[in-house]
Amino acid sequence: MARYELVKRSVALITLTNPPVNALSSAVRHAIAKSMEHALNDPKVTAVVIYGENGRFCGGADIREFAGPLRGPPLVPLLDAIEAGEKPVVAAIEGVALGGGFELALVCHYRIAHFKARLGLPEVTLGILPAAGGTQRLPRLIGIPAALELITTGRHISAQEALKLGIVDQVTEQNACEVAVEFALRAVAKPLSSRRVSTLTTPCPPDLDALLEAVTMQVKKKARGAMAPLACVQAVRAAATMPYSKGIKRESELMATLFNSGQARALQYCFFAQRTAGKWTLPSGAQWNNSKPREIRRAAVIGLGTMGRGIVVSLARVGISVIAVESEKKLLETGKQMVIGMLERDAKRQGVSASLNLLKFTLSLQDLKDVDIVIEAVFEDMALKKHVFQELSKVCRPATLLCSNTSGLDVDALAGVTDRPHLVVGMHFFSPAHVMKLLEVVCGPRSSSETIATAMSLGKRMGKVSVAVGNCPGFVGNRMLKPYLDQATFLLEEGATPEQIDKALEDFGFAMGVFRMSDLAGLDVGWRVRKESGLTGPDIDPKNPPRRRQGHRYCPIPDMVCEQGRFGQKTGRGWYMYDSPGGTNAKSDPLIQNLLEMYRSRYGIQPRNISDQEIIERCLFALANEGFRILEDGIAARPEDIDVIYLFGYGFPRHRGGPMFYASMVGLERVLERLEHYHQAHPDVPHLEPSPLLKKLVACGSPPVQNWREHIKTMHSHL
Ligand SMILES: CCC/C=C/C(=O)SCCNC(=O)CCNC(=O)[C@H](O)C(C)(C)COP(=O)([O-])OP(=O)([O-])OC[C@H]1O[C@@H](n2cnc3c(N)ncnc32)[C@H](O)[C@@H]1OP(=O)([O-])[O-]
């Protein structure tokens, strides 16, 4: 777990050997402790270099060990001992120095970083804080404001930024280990006292209290209920106001409150769920590690609306040449200007020149003869999409992959109109596509494993979190959204307001409540889907729209809002009112309050007080219930996939872990009991009827979410 060798006759080189990221597992900590003891006691050794094998210094504590009791030497005394040693220790940082790995580097007397290395204290993203002295040493080294920013955000920084901040002593383009050994030899004669960071005095700004207060407010606003960022501020405050010996105790107390919290468990679950999602598998046995993706060099995007533009930018950013197609000259020109503007702003931010030479704009599908992949992003209309796919089938070479950015239409129906159904797959990006990290890769029954592997790997290359899902209306994300939205509108009927429901959801931690989110997405989208599915249309009496349709409860309020031309932010009016079309500042609209009052009185509904608890339970348990059905139907392979979709595509609070993890934290028995209760009260809402899988899991003793898979016997896996 760590190799010890003597180099240049007097330098002890300790190399961490715990692939893939040299995490500080108990065995690694043990090996470091033994190696350091050896080095300090061996008279031949005059200096020490700590390095990580395979070009990775250290990815921090072994997160998998957090679930069990602490074994092996604890990190704090181990690191304190390294710092206190009388022989100079140099960290040779290549790849990453993160979390405990960064803290290990901070106790070394010198730090040499490779120019491509990245450093950071991402503990806050795992619901904890840098509790191996990180919150006490970093402020002493770089001052309170910079340390606060790094510790409360968990941001990774480049070696160059680390040098500027004074975290590393040298950045090199050569082998960091070799440079560190030479550096160590030169350091032997120098005094160490000023190199022990814990002994430094924290440089404090004169307005410390005001600064901490301002950061606390800022962090509170951003954290949306997460505890760790606030604890980080308190720990840094200790570094500013206490000697190291007391500060480290404060750090440890704060860590104790976080370490066993539900939030820490949720955030650590998210870390692993995100990595699990990449490991797709099909019933045929094809999976992520046995299916080779094709290389993609040239892509085409059809449609330069909001989605298409974002997809073009995402492809060009990673060096893929893109042909963008529109049907009319004016649309093409507008799209072109927008794409170029986005890429130029991007490049300016990064201080590089925009890769505009990768782009071609055309009105002709004939230009797509030689591309490797086409991503269709035209209007969400099946007939139009089928027409495009038929044309592509004629124009593109037989090996070209044909993908649709549909948000819910039948991918197999599109495959069916082509001459290559095995090369057709859904690539459902989320708006705006150059910003949002989620990509649902929709596997049709005829999509080949190579096609799926290619779409998944292309997504990863574009920096997306790609999740393989089955083909059904709405796939995973939008299918689950329906019961969630339905509950919100039923609650409106019963007496709640959009503001009340949004506030309850935002207090829960959502980035945006359901009505604000709908206003942002555009209310006309759902209205069109409802019309297409026959739920609403010209046959409906506008004065007296029925509240039961297709055998179930139906809330006509969203249609009534749309009938008034209120399509959300883009029209300046929706569930809220905005300063102007396109405005983002949502204000309560008395017209909506009137509409709700008139509606309730027309149908004789006595409004009642609805608690925040009922809002959360009805919206989120209905959401999770649909998730259970999706698992039963084999549309998602694992609960982790569903959670990742909601975390990255729908603003579900990360410290709650995603809808399925949240349900498991509440307790499946309780979720079942509440769903039964609400279903009894609303028997005409099928989404509130507990799913058989939920009942089965409860009957099996409510196993942890990671074990649900064993209980999911899918009759017809769609993956
Ligand atoms: C007192 C305590 C105070 C200290 C606290 C801490 O240090 S908290 C920690 C603070 N540190 C962090 O938060 C850093 C967390 N890690 C990262 O951010 C990234 O992994 C990376 C940037 C290091 C490498 O990115 P990349 O895209 O090249 O690779 P990848 O991301 O795909 O990972 C490859 C495999 O390694 C696994 N694994 C990774 N790290 C750990 C770990 N620490 N532990 C265990 N496992 C870890 C990962 O699950 C995956 O396993 P799989 O699926 O193959 O079975």
mmCIF file with all atom_site columns, C-alpha atoms and ligand atoms in Angstrom, residues 18-25 56 58-66 70 74-76 79 95-103 118 120-126 128-134 154 156 251 255 259 268 271-272 274-276 279 288 460, ligand 1:
data_model
loop_
_atom_site.group_PDB
_atom_site.id
_atom_site.type_symbol
_atom_site.label_atom_id
_atom_site.label_alt_id
_atom_site.label_comp_id
_atom_site.label_asym_id
_atom_site.label_entity_id
_atom_site.label_seq_id
_atom_site.pdbx_PDB_ins_code
_atom_site.Cartn_x
_atom_site.Cartn_y
_atom_site.Cartn_z
_atom_site.occupancy
_atom_site.B_iso_or_equiv
_atom_site.pdbx_formal_charge
_atom_site.auth_seq_id
_atom_site.auth_comp_id
_atom_site.auth_asym_id
_atom_site.auth_atom_id
_atom_site.pdbx_PDB_model_num
ATOM   1   C CA  . ASN A 1 18  ? -3.412  1.926  -3.749  1.00 0.00 ? 18  ASN A CA  1
ATOM   2   C CA  . PRO A 1 19  ? -5.010  2.050  -7.197  1.00 0.00 ? 19  PRO A CA  1
ATOM   3   C CA  . PRO A 1 20  ? -6.973  3.629  -8.723  1.00 0.00 ? 20  PRO A CA  1
ATOM   4   C CA  . VAL A 1 21  ? -6.560  6.895  -6.788  1.00 0.00 ? 21  VAL A CA  1
ATOM   5   C CA  . ASN A 1 22  ? -4.185  5.992  -3.914  1.00 0.00 ? 22  ASN A CA  1
ATOM   6   C CA  . ALA A 1 23  ? -6.941  6.626  -1.389  1.00 0.00 ? 23  ALA A CA  1
ATOM   7   C CA  . LEU A 1 24  ? -5.845  6.721  2.247   1.00 0.00 ? 24  LEU A CA  1
ATOM   8   C CA  . SER A 1 25  ? -7.323  3.405  3.301   1.00 0.00 ? 25  SER A CA  1
ATOM   9   C CA  . ARG A 1 56  ? -1.882  10.259 -8.924  1.00 0.00 ? 56  ARG A CA  1
ATOM   10  C CA  . CYS A 1 58  ? -3.748  10.867 -3.556  1.00 0.00 ? 58  CYS A CA  1
ATOM   11  C CA  . GLY A 1 59  ? -7.556  11.035 -3.918  1.00 0.00 ? 59  GLY A CA  1
ATOM   12  C CA  . GLY A 1 60  ? -8.094  11.463 -0.163  1.00 0.00 ? 60  GLY A CA  1
ATOM   13  C CA  . ALA A 1 61  ? -9.640  9.266  2.493   1.00 0.00 ? 61  ALA A CA  1
ATOM   14  C CA  . ASP A 1 62  ? -11.106 5.988  1.266   1.00 0.00 ? 62  ASP A CA  1
ATOM   15  C CA  . ILE A 1 63  ? -14.779 6.961  1.125   1.00 0.00 ? 63  ILE A CA  1
ATOM   16  C CA  . ARG A 1 64  ? -15.850 3.321  1.212   1.00 0.00 ? 64  ARG A CA  1
ATOM   17  C CA  . GLU A 1 65  ? -14.406 3.038  4.717   1.00 0.00 ? 65  GLU A CA  1
ATOM   18  C CA  . PHE A 1 66  ? -16.744 5.765  6.014   1.00 0.00 ? 66  PHE A CA  1
ATOM   19  C CA  . LEU A 1 70  ? -12.574 3.380  11.965  1.00 0.00 ? 70  LEU A CA  1
ATOM   20  C CA  . PRO A 1 74  ? -6.276  7.816  12.565  1.00 0.00 ? 74  PRO A CA  1
ATOM   21  C CA  . LEU A 1 75  ? -5.200  10.466 10.101  1.00 0.00 ? 75  LEU A CA  1
ATOM   22  C CA  . VAL A 1 76  ? -4.783  13.538 12.338  1.00 0.00 ? 76  VAL A CA  1
ATOM   23  C CA  . LEU A 1 79  ? -0.251  13.909 9.732   1.00 0.00 ? 79  LEU A CA  1
ATOM   24  C CA  . GLY A 1 95  ? -2.629  14.015 -10.967 1.00 0.00 ? 95  GLY A CA  1
ATOM   25  C CA  . VAL A 1 96  ? -4.696  14.852 -7.912  1.00 0.00 ? 96  VAL A CA  1
ATOM   26  C CA  . ALA A 1 97  ? -4.218  15.873 -4.309  1.00 0.00 ? 97  ALA A CA  1
ATOM   27  C CA  . LEU A 1 98  ? -7.734  15.904 -2.954  1.00 0.00 ? 98  LEU A CA  1
ATOM   28  C CA  . GLY A 1 99  ? -9.261  15.883 0.502   1.00 0.00 ? 99  GLY A CA  1
ATOM   29  C CA  . GLY A 1 100 ? -7.051  13.892 2.855   1.00 0.00 ? 100 GLY A CA  1
ATOM   30  C CA  . GLY A 1 101 ? -4.521  13.759 0.001   1.00 0.00 ? 101 GLY A CA  1
ATOM   31  C CA  . PHE A 1 102 ? -4.319  17.547 -0.008  1.00 0.00 ? 102 PHE A CA  1
ATOM   32  C CA  . GLU A 1 103 ? -4.117  17.529 3.784   1.00 0.00 ? 103 GLU A CA  1
ATOM   33  C CA  . ARG A 1 118 ? -5.353  19.434 -9.522  1.00 0.00 ? 118 ARG A CA  1
ATOM   34  C CA  . GLY A 1 120 ? -8.776  20.652 -3.635  1.00 0.00 ? 120 GLY A CA  1
ATOM   35  C CA  . LEU A 1 121 ? -10.715 19.937 -0.477  1.00 0.00 ? 121 LEU A CA  1
ATOM   36  C CA  . PRO A 1 122 ? -13.950 18.415 -1.849  1.00 0.00 ? 122 PRO A CA  1
ATOM   37  C CA  . GLU A 1 123 ? -15.098 17.014 1.514   1.00 0.00 ? 123 GLU A CA  1
ATOM   38  C CA  . VAL A 1 124 ? -18.000 19.469 1.630   1.00 0.00 ? 124 VAL A CA  1
ATOM   39  C CA  . THR A 1 125 ? -19.461 17.720 -1.425  1.00 0.00 ? 125 THR A CA  1
ATOM   40  C CA  . LEU A 1 126 ? -19.471 14.507 0.618   1.00 0.00 ? 126 LEU A CA  1
ATOM   41  C CA  . ILE A 1 128 ? -18.259 16.372 5.781   1.00 0.00 ? 128 ILE A CA  1
ATOM   42  C CA  . LEU A 1 129 ? -15.350 18.770 6.246   1.00 0.00 ? 129 LEU A CA  1
ATOM   43  C CA  . PRO A 1 130 ? -11.565 18.508 5.817   1.00 0.00 ? 130 PRO A CA  1
ATOM   44  C CA  . ALA A 1 131 ? -11.064 17.119 9.296   1.00 0.00 ? 131 ALA A CA  1
ATOM   45  C CA  . ALA A 1 132 ? -7.444  16.061 9.060   1.00 0.00 ? 132 ALA A CA  1
ATOM   46  C CA  . GLY A 1 133 ? -6.339  19.593 9.850   1.00 0.00 ? 133 GLY A CA  1
ATOM   47  C CA  . GLY A 1 134 ? -7.339  21.029 6.461   1.00 0.00 ? 134 GLY A CA  1
ATOM   48  C CA  . GLY A 1 154 ? -14.873 21.995 -2.611  1.00 0.00 ? 154 GLY A CA  1
ATOM   49  C CA  . HIS A 1 156 ? -10.579 21.758 -7.495  1.00 0.00 ? 156 HIS A CA  1
ATOM   50  C CA  . GLU A 1 251 ? -12.684 20.851 13.636  1.00 0.00 ? 251 GLU A CA  1
ATOM   51  C CA  . MET A 1 255 ? -16.812 16.688 11.906  1.00 0.00 ? 255 MET A CA  1
ATOM   52  C CA  . PHE A 1 259 ? -19.937 12.340 9.886   1.00 0.00 ? 259 PHE A CA  1
ATOM   53  C CA  . GLN A 1 268 ? -21.539 9.846  -0.327  1.00 0.00 ? 268 GLN A CA  1
ATOM   54  C CA  . PHE A 1 271 ? -20.704 10.051 -5.303  1.00 0.00 ? 271 PHE A CA  1
ATOM   55  C CA  . PHE A 1 272 ? -20.899 6.309  -5.877  1.00 0.00 ? 272 PHE A CA  1
ATOM   56  C CA  . GLN A 1 274 ? -22.838 8.768  -10.257 1.00 0.00 ? 274 GLN A CA  1
ATOM   57  C CA  . ARG A 1 275 ? -20.041 6.303  -10.955 1.00 0.00 ? 275 ARG A CA  1
ATOM   58  C CA  . THR A 1 276 ? -22.407 3.314  -10.917 1.00 0.00 ? 276 THR A CA  1
ATOM   59  C CA  . LYS A 1 279 ? -21.785 0.881  -15.701 1.00 0.00 ? 279 LYS A CA  1
ATOM   60  C CA  . TRP A 1 288 ? -20.021 -1.059 -20.324 1.00 0.00 ? 288 TRP A CA  1
ATOM   61  C CA  . LYS A 1 460 ? -18.968 11.209 -21.111 1.00 0.00 ? 460 LYS A CA  1
HETATM 62  C C1  . LIG B 2 .   ? -10.600 12.602 8.570   1.00 0.00 ? 1   LIG B C1  1
HETATM 63  C C2  . LIG B 2 .   ? -10.959 12.469 7.108   1.00 0.00 ? 1   LIG B C2  1
HETATM 64  C C3  . LIG B 2 .   ? -10.756 13.727 6.301   1.00 0.00 ? 1   LIG B C3  1
HETATM 65  C C4  . LIG B 2 .   ? -10.615 13.439 4.873   1.00 0.00 ? 1   LIG B C4  1
HETATM 66  C C5  . LIG B 2 .   ? -11.677 13.202 4.094   1.00 0.00 ? 1   LIG B C5  1
HETATM 67  C C6  . LIG B 2 .   ? -11.496 12.875 2.680   1.00 0.00 ? 1   LIG B C6  1
HETATM 68  O O1  . LIG B 2 .   ? -10.421 12.827 2.135   1.00 0.00 ? 1   LIG B O1  1
HETATM 69  S S1  . LIG B 2 .   ? -12.906 12.540 1.843   1.00 0.00 ? 1   LIG B S1  1
HETATM 70  C C7  . LIG B 2 .   ? -12.393 12.165 0.198   1.00 0.00 ? 1   LIG B C7  1
HETATM 71  C C8  . LIG B 2 .   ? -12.010 13.388 -0.530  1.00 0.00 ? 1   LIG B C8  1
HETATM 72  N N1  . LIG B 2 .   ? -11.676 13.053 -1.879  1.00 0.00 ? 1   LIG B N1  1
HETATM 73  C C9  . LIG B 2 .   ? -12.569 13.145 -2.884  1.00 0.00 ? 1   LIG B C9  1
HETATM 74  O O2  . LIG B 2 .   ? -13.690 13.561 -2.704  1.00 0.00 ? 1   LIG B O2  1
HETATM 75  C C10 . LIG B 2 .   ? -12.082 12.721 -4.233  1.00 0.00 ? 1   LIG B C10 1
HETATM 76  C C11 . LIG B 2 .   ? -13.049 11.728 -4.827  1.00 0.00 ? 1   LIG B C11 1
HETATM 77  N N2  . LIG B 2 .   ? -12.596 11.233 -6.106  1.00 0.00 ? 1   LIG B N2  1
HETATM 78  C C12 . LIG B 2 .   ? -12.668 11.971 -7.234  1.00 0.00 ? 1   LIG B C12 1
HETATM 79  O O3  . LIG B 2 .   ? -13.060 13.119 -7.253  1.00 0.00 ? 1   LIG B O3  1
HETATM 80  C C13 . LIG B 2 .   ? -12.287 11.283 -8.509  1.00 0.00 ? 1   LIG B C13 1
HETATM 81  O O4  . LIG B 2 .   ? -12.376 9.898  -8.288  1.00 0.00 ? 1   LIG B O4  1
HETATM 82  C C14 . LIG B 2 .   ? -10.858 11.596 -9.016  1.00 0.00 ? 1   LIG B C14 1
HETATM 83  C C15 . LIG B 2 .   ? -10.800 13.057 -9.459  1.00 0.00 ? 1   LIG B C15 1
HETATM 84  C C16 . LIG B 2 .   ? -9.843  11.338 -7.934  1.00 0.00 ? 1   LIG B C16 1
HETATM 85  C C17 . LIG B 2 .   ? -10.532 10.663 -10.206 1.00 0.00 ? 1   LIG B C17 1
HETATM 86  O O5  . LIG B 2 .   ? -11.533 10.787 -11.176 1.00 0.00 ? 1   LIG B O5  1
HETATM 87  P P1  . LIG B 2 .   ? -11.644 9.731  -12.382 1.00 0.00 ? 1   LIG B P1  1
HETATM 88  O O6  . LIG B 2 .   ? -12.734 10.221 -13.241 1.00 0.00 ? 1   LIG B O6  1
HETATM 89  O O7  . LIG B 2 .   ? -10.320 9.522  -12.949 1.00 0.00 ? 1   LIG B O7  1
HETATM 90  O O8  . LIG B 2 .   ? -12.053 8.361  -11.689 1.00 0.00 ? 1   LIG B O8  1
HETATM 91  P P2  . LIG B 2 .   ? -13.425 7.975  -10.957 1.00 0.00 ? 1   LIG B P2  1
HETATM 92  O O9  . LIG B 2 .   ? -14.018 9.140  -10.271 1.00 0.00 ? 1   LIG B O9  1
HETATM 93  O O10 . LIG B 2 .   ? -14.268 7.195  -11.874 1.00 0.00 ? 1   LIG B O10 1
HETATM 94  O O11 . LIG B 2 .   ? -12.860 7.030  -9.807  1.00 0.00 ? 1   LIG B O11 1
HETATM 95  C C18 . LIG B 2 .   ? -12.241 5.791  -10.097 1.00 0.00 ? 1   LIG B C18 1
HETATM 96  C C19 . LIG B 2 .   ? -12.601 4.797  -9.030  1.00 0.00 ? 1   LIG B C19 1
HETATM 97  O O12 . LIG B 2 .   ? -12.032 5.210  -7.793  1.00 0.00 ? 1   LIG B O12 1
HETATM 98  C C20 . LIG B 2 .   ? -13.024 5.297  -6.805  1.00 0.00 ? 1   LIG B C20 1
HETATM 99  N N3  . LIG B 2 .   ? -12.665 6.403  -5.923  1.00 0.00 ? 1   LIG B N3  1
HETATM 100 C C21 . LIG B 2 .   ? -12.264 7.625  -6.280  1.00 0.00 ? 1   LIG B C21 1
HETATM 101 N N4  . LIG B 2 .   ? -11.966 8.353  -5.191  1.00 0.00 ? 1   LIG B N4  1
HETATM 102 C C22 . LIG B 2 .   ? -12.161 7.535  -4.129  1.00 0.00 ? 1   LIG B C22 1
HETATM 103 C C23 . LIG B 2 .   ? -11.996 7.713  -2.741  1.00 0.00 ? 1   LIG B C23 1
HETATM 104 N N5  . LIG B 2 .   ? -11.556 8.865  -2.213  1.00 0.00 ? 1   LIG B N5  1
HETATM 105 N N6  . LIG B 2 .   ? -12.308 6.690  -1.944  1.00 0.00 ? 1   LIG B N6  1
HETATM 106 C C24 . LIG B 2 .   ? -12.744 5.536  -2.442  1.00 0.00 ? 1   LIG B C24 1
HETATM 107 N N7  . LIG B 2 .   ? -12.906 5.321  -3.769  1.00 0.00 ? 1   LIG B N7  1
HETATM 108 C C25 . LIG B 2 .   ? -12.617 6.313  -4.594  1.00 0.00 ? 1   LIG B C25 1
HETATM 109 C C26 . LIG B 2 .   ? -14.300 5.553  -7.566  1.00 0.00 ? 1   LIG B C26 1
HETATM 110 O O13 . LIG B 2 .   ? -15.420 5.193  -6.815  1.00 0.00 ? 1   LIG B O13 1
HETATM 111 C C27 . LIG B 2 .   ? -14.097 4.693  -8.780  1.00 0.00 ? 1   LIG B C27 1
HETATM 112 O O14 . LIG B 2 .   ? -14.365 3.364  -8.385  1.00 0.00 ? 1   LIG B O14 1
HETATM 113 P P3  . LIG B 2 .   ? -15.022 2.325  -9.403  1.00 0.00 ? 1   LIG B P3  1
HETATM 114 O O15 . LIG B 2 .   ? -16.289 2.971  -9.894  1.00 0.00 ? 1   LIG B O15 1
HETATM 115 O O16 . LIG B 2 .   ? -14.005 2.161  -10.477 1.00 0.00 ? 1   LIG B O16 1
HETATM 116 O O17 . LIG B 2 .   ? -15.255 1.106  -8.592  1.00 0.00 ? 1   LIG B O17 1
#
